[in-house]
JSON list of C-alpha atoms in Angstrom, two decimals:
[
{"chain": "Q", "resi": 1, "resn": "MET", "atom": "CA", "xyz": [151.23, -99.62, 110.03]},
{"chain": "Q", "resi": 2, "resn": "GLU", "atom": "CA", "xyz": [151.01, -96.21, 111.55]},
{"chain": "Q", "resi": 3, "resn": "ASP", "atom": "CA", "xyz": [153.36, -96.96, 114.56]},
{"chain": "Q", "resi": 4, "resn": "PHE", "atom": "CA", "xyz": [156.86, -95.59, 114.69]},
{"chain": "Q", "resi": 5, "resn": "TYR", "atom": "CA", "xyz": [159.76, -95.50, 117.22]},
{"chain": "Q", "resi": 6, "resn": "THR", "atom": "CA", "xyz": [163.03, -93.95, 118.12]},
{"chain": "Q", "resi": 7, "resn": "ALA", "atom": "CA", "xyz": [166.03, -94.85, 120.31]},
{"chain": "Q", "resi": 8, "resn": "GLY", "atom": "CA", "xyz": [169.22, -93.16, 121.04]},
{"chain": "Q", "resi": 9, "resn": "MET", "atom": "CA", "xyz": [171.80, -91.98, 123.59]},
{"chain": "Q", "resi": 10, "resn": "ILE", "atom": "CA", "xyz": [171.85, -88.52, 125.14]},
{"chain": "Q", "resi": 11, "resn": "LEU", "atom": "CA", "xyz": [175.27, -87.35, 126.45]},
{"chain": "Q", "resi": 12, "resn": "ASN", "atom": "CA", "xyz": [176.41, -91.00, 126.61]},
{"chain": "Q", "resi": 13, "resn": "LYS", "atom": "CA", "xyz": [174.71, -91.28, 129.81]},
{"chain": "Q", "resi": 14, "resn": "MET", "atom": "CA", "xyz": [170.99, -91.27, 129.26]},
{"chain": "Q", "resi": 15, "resn": "ALA", "atom": "CA", "xyz": [169.00, -93.54, 126.88]},
{"chain": "Q", "resi": 16, "resn": "LEU", "atom": "CA", "xyz": [165.83, -92.35, 125.12]},
{"chain": "Q", "resi": 17, "resn": "PHE", "atom": "CA", "xyz": [163.04, -94.59, 123.99]},
{"chain": "Q", "resi": 18, "resn": "GLY", "atom": "CA", "xyz": [160.09, -93.17, 122.21]},
{"chain": "Q", "resi": 19, "resn": "VAL", "atom": "CA", "xyz": [156.93, -94.91, 120.68]},
{"chain": "Q", "resi": 20, "resn": "PHE", "atom": "CA", "xyz": [154.59, -93.00, 118.34]},
{"chain": "Q", "resi": 21, "resn": "ASP", "atom": "CA", "xyz": [151.34, -94.33, 117.71]},
{"chain": "Q", "resi": 22, "resn": "GLY", "atom": "CA", "xyz": [149.67, -92.60, 114.75]},
{"chain": "Q", "resi": 23, "resn": "HIS", "atom": "CA", "xyz": [146.01, -92.49, 113.79]},
{"chain": "Q", "resi": 24, "resn": "GLY", "atom": "CA", "xyz": [144.30, -91.24, 110.57]},
{"chain": "Q", "resi": 25, "resn": "GLY", "atom": "CA", "xyz": [147.66, -91.58, 108.69]},
{"chain": "Q", "resi": 26, "resn": "THR", "atom": "CA", "xyz": [151.36, -91.98, 109.19]},
{"chain": "Q", "resi": 27, "resn": "GLY", "atom": "CA", "xyz": [152.43, -88.47, 108.84]},
{"chain": "Q", "resi": 28, "resn": "VAL", "atom": "CA", "xyz": [152.59, -87.09, 112.29]},
{"chain": "Q", "resi": 29, "resn": "ALA", "atom": "CA", "xyz": [154.10, -90.38, 114.11]},
{"chain": "Q", "resi": 30, "resn": "GLU", "atom": "CA", "xyz": [156.65, -90.62, 111.41]},
{"chain": "Q", "resi": 31, "resn": "PHE", "atom": "CA", "xyz": [157.59, -86.84, 111.56]},
{"chain": "Q", "resi": 32, "resn": "CYS", "atom": "CA", "xyz": [158.09, -87.20, 115.43]},
{"chain": "Q", "resi": 33, "resn": "ALA", "atom": "CA", "xyz": [160.13, -90.46, 115.18]},
{"chain": "Q", "resi": 34, "resn": "ARG", "atom": "CA", "xyz": [162.60, -88.48, 112.92]},
{"chain": "Q", "resi": 35, "resn": "ASN", "atom": "CA", "xyz": [162.82, -85.46, 114.98]},
{"chain": "Q", "resi": 36, "resn": "PHE", "atom": "CA", "xyz": [162.12, -86.06, 118.65]},
{"chain": "Q", "resi": 37, "resn": "LEU", "atom": "CA", "xyz": [165.43, -87.54, 119.68]},
{"chain": "Q", "resi": 38, "resn": "SER", "atom": "CA", "xyz": [167.54, -84.93, 117.97]},
{"chain": "Q", "resi": 39, "resn": "ASP", "atom": "CA", "xyz": [165.24, -82.13, 119.39]},
{"chain": "Q", "resi": 40, "resn": "THR", "atom": "CA", "xyz": [165.79, -83.41, 122.75]},
{"chain": "Q", "resi": 41, "resn": "GLN", "atom": "CA", "xyz": [169.48, -84.04, 122.65]},
{"chain": "Q", "resi": 42, "resn": "ALA", "atom": "CA", "xyz": [169.87, -80.42, 121.50]},
{"chain": "Q", "resi": 43, "resn": "ARG", "atom": "CA", "xyz": [167.85, -79.24, 124.40]},
{"chain": "Q", "resi": 44, "resn": "VAL", "atom": "CA", "xyz": [169.76, -81.07, 126.87]},
{"chain": "Q", "resi": 45, "resn": "LEU", "atom": "CA", "xyz": [173.29, -80.32, 125.42]},
{"chain": "Q", "resi": 46, "resn": "GLU", "atom": "CA", "xyz": [172.70, -76.76, 124.50]},
{"chain": "Q", "resi": 47, "resn": "SER", "atom": "CA", "xyz": [170.62, -75.25, 127.32]},
{"chain": "Q", "resi": 48, "resn": "GLU", "atom": "CA", "xyz": [170.06, -75.34, 131.14]},
{"chain": "Q", "resi": 49, "resn": "GLU", "atom": "CA", "xyz": [166.66, -77.10, 130.91]},
{"chain": "Q", "resi": 50, "resn": "GLY", "atom": "CA", "xyz": [166.25, -80.09, 133.07]},
{"chain": "Q", "resi": 51, "resn": "LEU", "atom": "CA", "xyz": [165.24, -83.23, 131.75]},
{"chain": "Q", "resi": 52, "resn": "HIS", "atom": "CA", "xyz": [161.69, -83.06, 132.60]},
{"chain": "Q", "resi": 53, "resn": "LYS", "atom": "CA", "xyz": [161.27, -79.53, 131.10]},
{"chain": "Q", "resi": 54, "resn": "GLY", "atom": "CA", "xyz": [163.39, -80.58, 128.16]},
{"chain": "Q", "resi": 55, "resn": "LEU", "atom": "CA", "xyz": [161.14, -83.46, 127.30]},
{"chain": "Q", "resi": 56, "resn": "HIS", "atom": "CA", "xyz": [157.99, -81.34, 127.82]},
{"chain": "Q", "resi": 57, "resn": "THR", "atom": "CA", "xyz": [159.29, -78.57, 125.60]},
{"chain": "Q", "resi": 58, "resn": "SER", "atom": "CA", "xyz": [160.30, -81.32, 122.77]},
{"chain": "Q", "resi": 59, "resn": "PHE", "atom": "CA", "xyz": [156.63, -82.41, 122.73]},
{"chain": "Q", "resi": 60, "resn": "LEU", "atom": "CA", "xyz": [155.32, -78.75, 122.39]},
{"chain": "Q", "resi": 61, "resn": "LYS", "atom": "CA", "xyz": [158.01, -78.10, 119.56]},
{"chain": "Q", "resi": 62, "resn": "MET", "atom": "CA", "xyz": [156.70, -81.09, 117.61]},
{"chain": "Q", "resi": 63, "resn": "ASP", "atom": "CA", "xyz": [153.28, -79.81, 117.55]},
{"chain": "Q", "resi": 64, "resn": "GLU", "atom": "CA", "xyz": [154.47, -76.34, 116.81]},
{"chain": "Q", "resi": 65, "resn": "CYS", "atom": "CA", "xyz": [156.36, -77.54, 113.84]},
{"chain": "Q", "resi": 66, "resn": "LEU", "atom": "CA", "xyz": [153.53, -79.54, 112.35]},
{"chain": "Q", "resi": 67, "resn": "ARG", "atom": "CA", "xyz": [150.79, -77.02, 112.42]},
{"chain": "Q", "resi": 68, "resn": "PRO", "atom": "CA", "xyz": [152.30, -74.86, 109.52]},
{"chain": "Q", "resi": 69, "resn": "LEU", "atom": "CA", "xyz": [152.64, -78.24, 107.47]},
{"chain": "Q", "resi": 70, "resn": "TYR", "atom": "CA", "xyz": [149.05, -78.97, 108.27]},
{"chain": "Q", "resi": 71, "resn": "GLU", "atom": "CA", "xyz": [147.86, -75.50, 107.32]},
{"chain": "Q", "resi": 72, "resn": "GLN", "atom": "CA", "xyz": [149.90, -75.62, 104.02]},
{"chain": "Q", "resi": 73, "resn": "HIS", "atom": "CA", "xyz": [148.43, -78.95, 103.15]},
{"chain": "Q", "resi": 74, "resn": "GLN", "atom": "CA", "xyz": [145.00, -77.54, 103.79]},
{"chain": "Q", "resi": 75, "resn": "SER", "atom": "CA", "xyz": [145.69, -74.53, 101.59]},
{"chain": "Q", "resi": 76, "resn": "THR", "atom": "CA", "xyz": [146.98, -76.76, 98.77]},
{"chain": "Q", "resi": 77, "resn": "ALA", "atom": "CA", "xyz": [143.92, -79.01, 99.02]},
{"chain": "Q", "resi": 78, "resn": "ALA", "atom": "CA", "xyz": [141.52, -75.98, 99.01]},
{"chain": "Q", "resi": 79, "resn": "ALA", "atom": "CA", "xyz": [143.25, -74.56, 95.83]},
{"chain": "Q", "resi": 80, "resn": "LEU", "atom": "CA", "xyz": [143.01, -78.04, 94.04]},
{"chain": "Q", "resi": 81, "resn": "ALA", "atom": "CA", "xyz": [139.37, -78.28, 94.82]},
{"chain": "Q", "resi": 82, "resn": "GLY", "atom": "CA", "xyz": [138.76, -75.09, 92.71]},
{"chain": "Q", "resi": 83, "resn": "GLY", "atom": "CA", "xyz": [135.21, -73.97, 92.93]},
{"chain": "Q", "resi": 84, "resn": "ARG", "atom": "CA", "xyz": [133.88, -77.12, 94.91]},
{"chain": "Q", "resi": 85, "resn": "GLU", "atom": "CA", "xyz": [131.41, -76.45, 97.65]},
{"chain": "Q", "resi": 86, "resn": "ASP", "atom": "CA", "xyz": [132.82, -76.44, 100.99]},
{"chain": "Q", "resi": 87, "resn": "GLU", "atom": "CA", "xyz": [130.50, -79.24, 102.35]},
{"chain": "Q", "resi": 88, "resn": "ASP", "atom": "CA", "xyz": [131.65, -81.37, 99.33]},
{"chain": "Q", "resi": 89, "resn": "GLU", "atom": "CA", "xyz": [135.25, -80.86, 100.31]},
{"chain": "Q", "resi": 90, "resn": "ASP", "atom": "CA", "xyz": [134.55, -81.68, 104.00]},
{"chain": "Q", "resi": 91, "resn": "GLU", "atom": "CA", "xyz": [132.92, -85.05, 102.83]},
{"chain": "Q", "resi": 92, "resn": "GLU", "atom": "CA", "xyz": [135.92, -85.99, 100.79]},
{"chain": "Q", "resi": 93, "resn": "SER", "atom": "CA", "xyz": [138.75, -84.71, 102.94]},
{"chain": "Q", "resi": 94, "resn": "PRO", "atom": "CA", "xyz": [140.32, -87.09, 105.42]},
{"chain": "Q", "resi": 95, "resn": "PRO", "atom": "CA", "xyz": [140.56, -86.05, 109.04]},
{"chain": "Q", "resi": 96, "resn": "CYS", "atom": "CA", "xyz": [143.79, -84.48, 110.26]},
{"chain": "Q", "resi": 97, "resn": "PRO", "atom": "CA", "xyz": [146.21, -87.07, 111.38]},
{"chain": "Q", "resi": 98, "resn": "GLY", "atom": "CA", "xyz": [147.77, -87.17, 114.76]},
{"chain": "Q", "resi": 99, "resn": "SER", "atom": "CA", "xyz": [149.78, -89.49, 117.22]},
{"chain": "Q", "resi": 100, "resn": "THR", "atom": "CA", "xyz": [149.89, -90.55, 120.64]},
{"chain": "Q", "resi": 101, "resn": "ILE", "atom": "CA", "xyz": [153.30, -90.47, 122.32]},
{"chain": "Q", "resi": 102, "resn": "VAL", "atom": "CA", "xyz": [155.35, -92.13, 125.24]},
{"chain": "Q", "resi": 103, "resn": "VAL", "atom": "CA", "xyz": [158.95, -91.33, 125.88]},
{"chain": "Q", "resi": 104, "resn": "ALA", "atom": "CA", "xyz": [161.08, -93.08, 128.49]},
{"chain": "Q", "resi": 105, "resn": "VAL", "atom": "CA", "xyz": [164.54, -91.77, 129.22]},
{"chain": "Q", "resi": 106, "resn": "VAL", "atom": "CA", "xyz": [166.77, -94.06, 131.24]},
{"chain": "Q", "resi": 107, "resn": "ASP", "atom": "CA", "xyz": [169.17, -91.83, 133.39]},
{"chain": "Q", "resi": 108, "resn": "TYR", "atom": "CA", "xyz": [172.14, -94.10, 134.39]},
{"chain": "Q", "resi": 109, "resn": "GLU", "atom": "CA", "xyz": [173.87, -91.40, 136.08]},
{"chain": "Q", "resi": 110, "resn": "ASN", "atom": "CA", "xyz": [171.13, -90.64, 138.55]},
{"chain": "Q", "resi": 111, "resn": "GLN", "atom": "CA", "xyz": [169.65, -94.11, 138.42]},
{"chain": "Q", "resi": 112, "resn": "ARG", "atom": "CA", "xyz": [166.16, -93.07, 137.41]},
{"chain": "Q", "resi": 113, "resn": "VAL", "atom": "CA", "xyz": [163.67, -93.45, 134.65]},
{"chain": "Q", "resi": 114, "resn": "VAL", "atom": "CA", "xyz": [161.70, -90.28, 133.38]},
{"chain": "Q", "resi": 115, "resn": "VAL", "atom": "CA", "xyz": [158.67, -91.02, 131.34]},
{"chain": "Q", "resi": 116, "resn": "THR", "atom": "CA", "xyz": [156.62, -88.43, 129.50]},
{"chain": "Q", "resi": 117, "resn": "ASN", "atom": "CA", "xyz": [153.32, -89.23, 127.58]},
{"chain": "Q", "resi": 118, "resn": "VAL", "atom": "CA", "xyz": [150.30, -87.73, 125.86]},
{"chain": "Q", "resi": 119, "resn": "ASP", "atom": "CA", "xyz": [146.84, -89.43, 125.72]},
{"chain": "Q", "resi": 120, "resn": "ASP", "atom": "CA", "xyz": [146.60, -93.16, 125.98]},
{"chain": "Q", "resi": 121, "resn": "SER", "atom": "CA", "xyz": [150.17, -94.20, 125.34]},
{"chain": "Q", "resi": 122, "resn": "ARG", "atom": "CA", "xyz": [151.87, -95.65, 128.61]},
{"chain": "Q", "resi": 123, "resn": "ALA", "atom": "CA", "xyz": [154.97, -97.31, 129.95]},
{"chain": "Q", "resi": 124, "resn": "ILE", "atom": "CA", "xyz": [155.16, -100.09, 132.40]},
{"chain": "Q", "resi": 125, "resn": "LEU", "atom": "CA", "xyz": [158.11, -101.23, 134.52]},
{"chain": "Q", "resi": 126, "resn": "SER", "atom": "CA", "xyz": [158.73, -104.70, 135.68]},
{"chain": "Q", "resi": 127, "resn": "ARG", "atom": "CA", "xyz": [159.68, -104.44, 139.49]},
{"chain": "Q", "resi": 128, "resn": "ASN", "atom": "CA", "xyz": [160.41, -107.52, 141.57]},
{"chain": "Q", "resi": 129, "resn": "GLY", "atom": "CA", "xyz": [158.19, -109.43, 139.26]},
{"chain": "Q", "resi": 130, "resn": "ARG", "atom": "CA", "xyz": [155.23, -106.90, 139.39]},
{"chain": "Q", "resi": 131, "resn": "ALA", "atom": "CA", "xyz": [154.07, -104.48, 136.78]},
{"chain": "Q", "resi": 132, "resn": "VAL", "atom": "CA", "xyz": [154.42, -100.83, 137.80]},
{"chain": "Q", "resi": 133, "resn": "ASP", "atom": "CA", "xyz": [152.75, -97.99, 135.83]},
{"chain": "Q", "resi": 134, "resn": "LEU", "atom": "CA", "xyz": [155.03, -95.33, 134.86]},
{"chain": "Q", "resi": 135, "resn": "ALA", "atom": "CA", "xyz": [152.58, -93.02, 132.97]},
{"chain": "Q", "resi": 136, "resn": "ARG", "atom": "CA", "xyz": [148.89, -92.39, 133.48]},
{"chain": "Q", "resi": 137, "resn": "PRO", "atom": "CA", "xyz": [146.75, -93.11, 130.23]},
{"chain": "Q", "resi": 138, "resn": "GLN", "atom": "CA", "xyz": [144.99, -89.76, 129.62]},
{"chain": "Q", "resi": 139, "resn": "GLU", "atom": "CA", "xyz": [141.72, -90.96, 128.24]},
{"chain": "Q", "resi": 140, "resn": "PRO", "atom": "CA", "xyz": [138.11, -89.95, 129.06]},
{"chain": "Q", "resi": 141, "resn": "GLU", "atom": "CA", "xyz": [137.60, -93.25, 130.97]},
{"chain": "Q", "resi": 142, "resn": "ASP", "atom": "CA", "xyz": [140.02, -92.14, 133.47]},
{"chain": "Q", "resi": 143, "resn": "ALA", "atom": "CA", "xyz": [138.29, -90.07, 136.17]},
{"chain": "Q", "resi": 144, "resn": "VAL", "atom": "CA", "xyz": [140.91, -87.31, 136.30]},
{"chain": "Q", "resi": 145, "resn": "GLU", "atom": "CA", "xyz": [140.99, -86.74, 132.59]},
{"chain": "Q", "resi": 146, "resn": "ARG", "atom": "CA", "xyz": [137.28, -87.01, 132.53]},
{"chain": "Q", "resi": 147, "resn": "ALA", "atom": "CA", "xyz": [137.01, -84.17, 135.11]},
{"chain": "Q", "resi": 148, "resn": "ARG", "atom": "CA", "xyz": [139.49, -82.07, 133.24]},
{"chain": "Q", "resi": 149, "resn": "ILE", "atom": "CA", "xyz": [137.74, -82.46, 129.97]},
{"chain": "Q", "resi": 150, "resn": "GLU", "atom": "CA", "xyz": [134.12, -81.75, 131.49]},
{"chain": "Q", "resi": 151, "resn": "ALA", "atom": "CA", "xyz": [135.62, -78.77, 133.49]},
{"chain": "Q", "resi": 152, "resn": "ALA", "atom": "CA", "xyz": [136.31, -77.17, 129.90]},
{"chain": "Q", "resi": 153, "resn": "GLY", "atom": "CA", "xyz": [132.85, -77.39, 129.03]},
{"chain": "Q", "resi": 154, "resn": "VAL", "atom": "CA", "xyz": [133.09, -80.38, 126.76]},
{"chain": "Q", "resi": 155, "resn": "GLU", "atom": "CA", "xyz": [130.80, -83.56, 126.89]},
{"chain": "Q", "resi": 156, "resn": "THR", "atom": "CA", "xyz": [132.80, -86.90, 126.84]},
{"chain": "Q", "resi": 157, "resn": "LEU", "atom": "CA", "xyz": [131.77, -89.85, 124.76]},
{"chain": "Q", "resi": 158, "resn": "PRO", "atom": "CA", "xyz": [132.86, -93.48, 124.62]},
{"chain": "Q", "resi": 159, "resn": "THR", "atom": "CA", "xyz": [136.35, -93.76, 123.00]},
{"chain": "Q", "resi": 160, "resn": "ARG", "atom": "CA", "xyz": [136.43, -93.95, 119.30]},
{"chain": "Q", "resi": 161, "resn": "TYR", "atom": "CA", "xyz": [139.38, -94.19, 116.83]},
{"chain": "Q", "resi": 162, "resn": "ILE", "atom": "CA", "xyz": [139.53, -92.56, 113.42]},
{"chain": "Q", "resi": 163, "resn": "SER", "atom": "CA", "xyz": [140.80, -93.83, 110.18]},
{"chain": "Q", "resi": 164, "resn": "THR", "atom": "CA", "xyz": [141.31, -91.99, 106.68]},
{"chain": "Q", "resi": 165, "resn": "LEU", "atom": "CA", "xyz": [137.85, -92.98, 105.77]},
{"chain": "Q", "resi": 166, "resn": "ASP", "atom": "CA", "xyz": [136.06, -91.84, 108.86]},
{"chain": "Q", "resi": 167, "resn": "LYS", "atom": "CA", "xyz": [134.06, -88.58, 108.32]},
{"chain": "Q", "resi": 168, "resn": "ALA", "atom": "CA", "xyz": [132.95, -88.09, 112.00]},
{"chain": "Q", "resi": 169, "resn": "SER", "atom": "CA", "xyz": [134.11, -85.02, 113.71]},
{"chain": "Q", "resi": 170, "resn": "THR", "atom": "CA", "xyz": [134.79, -86.87, 116.93]},
{"chain": "Q", "resi": 171, "resn": "LEU", "atom": "CA", "xyz": [138.03, -88.16, 118.30]},
{"chain": "Q", "resi": 172, "resn": "GLY", "atom": "CA", "xyz": [138.88, -90.52, 121.38]},
{"chain": "Q", "resi": 173, "resn": "MET", "atom": "CA", "xyz": [142.33, -88.61, 121.88]},
{"chain": "Q", "resi": 174, "resn": "TRP", "atom": "CA", "xyz": [142.44, -85.39, 123.77]},
{"chain": "Q", "resi": 175, "resn": "ARG", "atom": "CA", "xyz": [146.08, -84.48, 124.13]},
{"chain": "Q", "resi": 176, "resn": "SER", "atom": "CA", "xyz": [147.42, -85.93, 121.15]},
{"chain": "Q", "resi": 177, "resn": "ILE", "atom": "CA", "xyz": [150.24, -84.35, 118.60]},
{"chain": "Q", "resi": 178, "resn": "GLY", "atom": "CA", "xyz": [148.66, -82.96, 115.60]},
{"chain": "Q", "resi": 179, "resn": "ASP", "atom": "CA", "xyz": [144.84, -83.41, 115.14]},
{"chain": "Q", "resi": 180, "resn": "PHE", "atom": "CA", "xyz": [144.71, -79.69, 114.52]},
{"chain": "Q", "resi": 181, "resn": "GLU", "atom": "CA", "xyz": [141.18, -80.00, 112.99]},
{"chain": "Q", "resi": 182, "resn": "PHE", "atom": "CA", "xyz": [139.94, -80.93, 116.38]},
{"chain": "Q", "resi": 183, "resn": "LYS", "atom": "CA", "xyz": [141.93, -78.56, 118.62]},
{"chain": "Q", "resi": 184, "resn": "MET", "atom": "CA", "xyz": [139.16, -75.90, 118.66]},
{"chain": "Q", "resi": 185, "resn": "ASP", "atom": "CA", "xyz": [138.68, -75.78, 122.49]},
{"chain": "Q", "resi": 186, "resn": "ALA", "atom": "CA", "xyz": [140.57, -75.88, 125.90]},
{"chain": "Q", "resi": 187, "resn": "ALA", "atom": "CA", "xyz": [139.88, -79.69, 126.43]},
{"chain": "Q", "resi": 188, "resn": "ARG", "atom": "CA", "xyz": [141.57, -80.75, 123.25]},
{"chain": "Q", "resi": 189, "resn": "SER", "atom": "CA", "xyz": [145.06, -79.44, 123.82]},
{"chain": "Q", "resi": 190, "resn": "LEU", "atom": "CA", "xyz": [148.55, -80.81, 123.90]},
{"chain": "Q", "resi": 191, "resn": "GLN", "atom": "CA", "xyz": [149.39, -81.24, 127.76]},
{"chain": "Q", "resi": 192, "resn": "PRO", "atom": "CA", "xyz": [152.15, -83.81, 128.35]},
{"chain": "Q", "resi": 193, "resn": "GLU", "atom": "CA", "xyz": [152.59, -85.18, 131.62]},
{"chain": "Q", "resi": 194, "resn": "ALA", "atom": "CA", "xyz": [155.98, -86.41, 133.15]},
{"chain": "Q", "resi": 195, "resn": "THR", "atom": "CA", "xyz": [156.76, -88.82, 135.90]},
{"chain": "Q", "resi": 196, "resn": "GLY", "atom": "CA", "xyz": [160.11, -90.11, 137.30]},
{"chain": "Q", "resi": 197, "resn": "SER", "atom": "CA", "xyz": [160.87, -93.39, 139.09]},
{"chain": "Q", "resi": 198, "resn": "HIS", "atom": "CA", "xyz": [164.04, -94.42, 141.00]},
{"chain": "Q", "resi": 199, "resn": "CYS", "atom": "CA", "xyz": [165.85, -97.61, 139.43]},
{"chain": "Q", "resi": 200, "resn": "SER", "atom": "CA", "xyz": [166.75, -100.45, 141.58]},
{"chain": "Q", "resi": 201, "resn": "PRO", "atom": "CA", "xyz": [168.22, -103.90, 141.39]},
{"chain": "Q", "resi": 202, "resn": "ARG", "atom": "CA", "xyz": [164.76, -105.13, 141.41]},
{"chain": "Q", "resi": 203, "resn": "ASP", "atom": "CA", "xyz": [163.72, -103.44, 138.01]},
{"chain": "Q", "resi": 204, "resn": "HIS", "atom": "CA", "xyz": [164.16, -106.06, 135.19]},
{"chain": "Q", "resi": 205, "resn": "GLY", "atom": "CA", "xyz": [163.04, -103.80, 132.25]},
{"chain": "Q", "resi": 206, "resn": "GLY", "atom": "CA", "xyz": [159.86, -102.56, 130.86]},
{"chain": "Q", "resi": 207, "resn": "GLU", "atom": "CA", "xyz": [157.63, -102.00, 128.06]},
{"chain": "Q", "resi": 208, "resn": "ALA", "atom": "CA", "xyz": [156.26, -98.67, 126.38]},
{"chain": "Q", "resi": 209, "resn": "GLY", "atom": "CA", "xyz": [153.32, -98.33, 123.94]},
{"chain": "Q", "resi": 210, "resn": "ARG", "atom": "CA", "xyz": [149.61, -98.10, 123.51]},
{"chain": "Q", "resi": 211, "resn": "VAL", "atom": "CA", "xyz": [147.41, -98.86, 126.36]},
{"chain": "Q", "resi": 212, "resn": "ARG", "atom": "CA", "xyz": [145.53, -101.28, 124.03]},
{"chain": "Q", "resi": 213, "resn": "GLY", "atom": "CA", "xyz": [147.08, -104.02, 122.12]},
{"chain": "Q", "resi": 214, "resn": "VAL", "atom": "CA", "xyz": [150.77, -105.18, 122.04]},
{"chain": "Q", "resi": 215, "resn": "PHE", "atom": "CA", "xyz": [153.43, -102.82, 123.24]},
{"chain": "Q", "resi": 216, "resn": "ALA", "atom": "CA", "xyz": [155.77, -101.73, 120.53]},
{"chain": "Q", "resi": 217, "resn": "ALA", "atom": "CA", "xyz": [159.11, -101.04, 122.30]},
{"chain": "Q", "resi": 218, "resn": "HIS", "atom": "CA", "xyz": [161.21, -102.48, 125.22]},
{"chain": "Q", "resi": 219, "resn": "VAL", "atom": "CA", "xyz": [163.30, -100.47, 127.59]}
]
């Protein structure tokens, strides 16, 4: 189980729901689930940042906080490895873990839903009996995302997923939190996208989670 979630109130007038889908381990997803809500609450309460900007900043902050933890882990692993050859270390070390994220904030006062996501996590709203996408899955199969990746000079390949046993240096996620081992070019960088949608009496709830498989949280 590499998936985690968070839910809570902001200023008693907004409800935040977040789904964190980890890959290559649980560390990144669990860290974000523990810290994302409180970080966003602080930004909305203590600053003049709007909701869109506050959510965007919280995504970047999670990545920023995780990098030194990853670097410390790498240094410790290298020290324990002793005089082992680098190529042997690479063969035995698991890939850096990461997570895709989708966060939906229901703003009761302004009757809107604000969704921010990275990678292939998405949110869907049920409106008048029809499914309405609230977030664009950022995966290489998407024409807009593929164009962005290729514009950075990187070749796109069919989507693949990593596990702790996977030794390949490829990754199907291009904007995920964590995955520092793969963030060596402009194409692989954390770039959250935010969208807003007005709420109406025709809206009957929604779901947030991964684009593939069963969604993990209900709004």
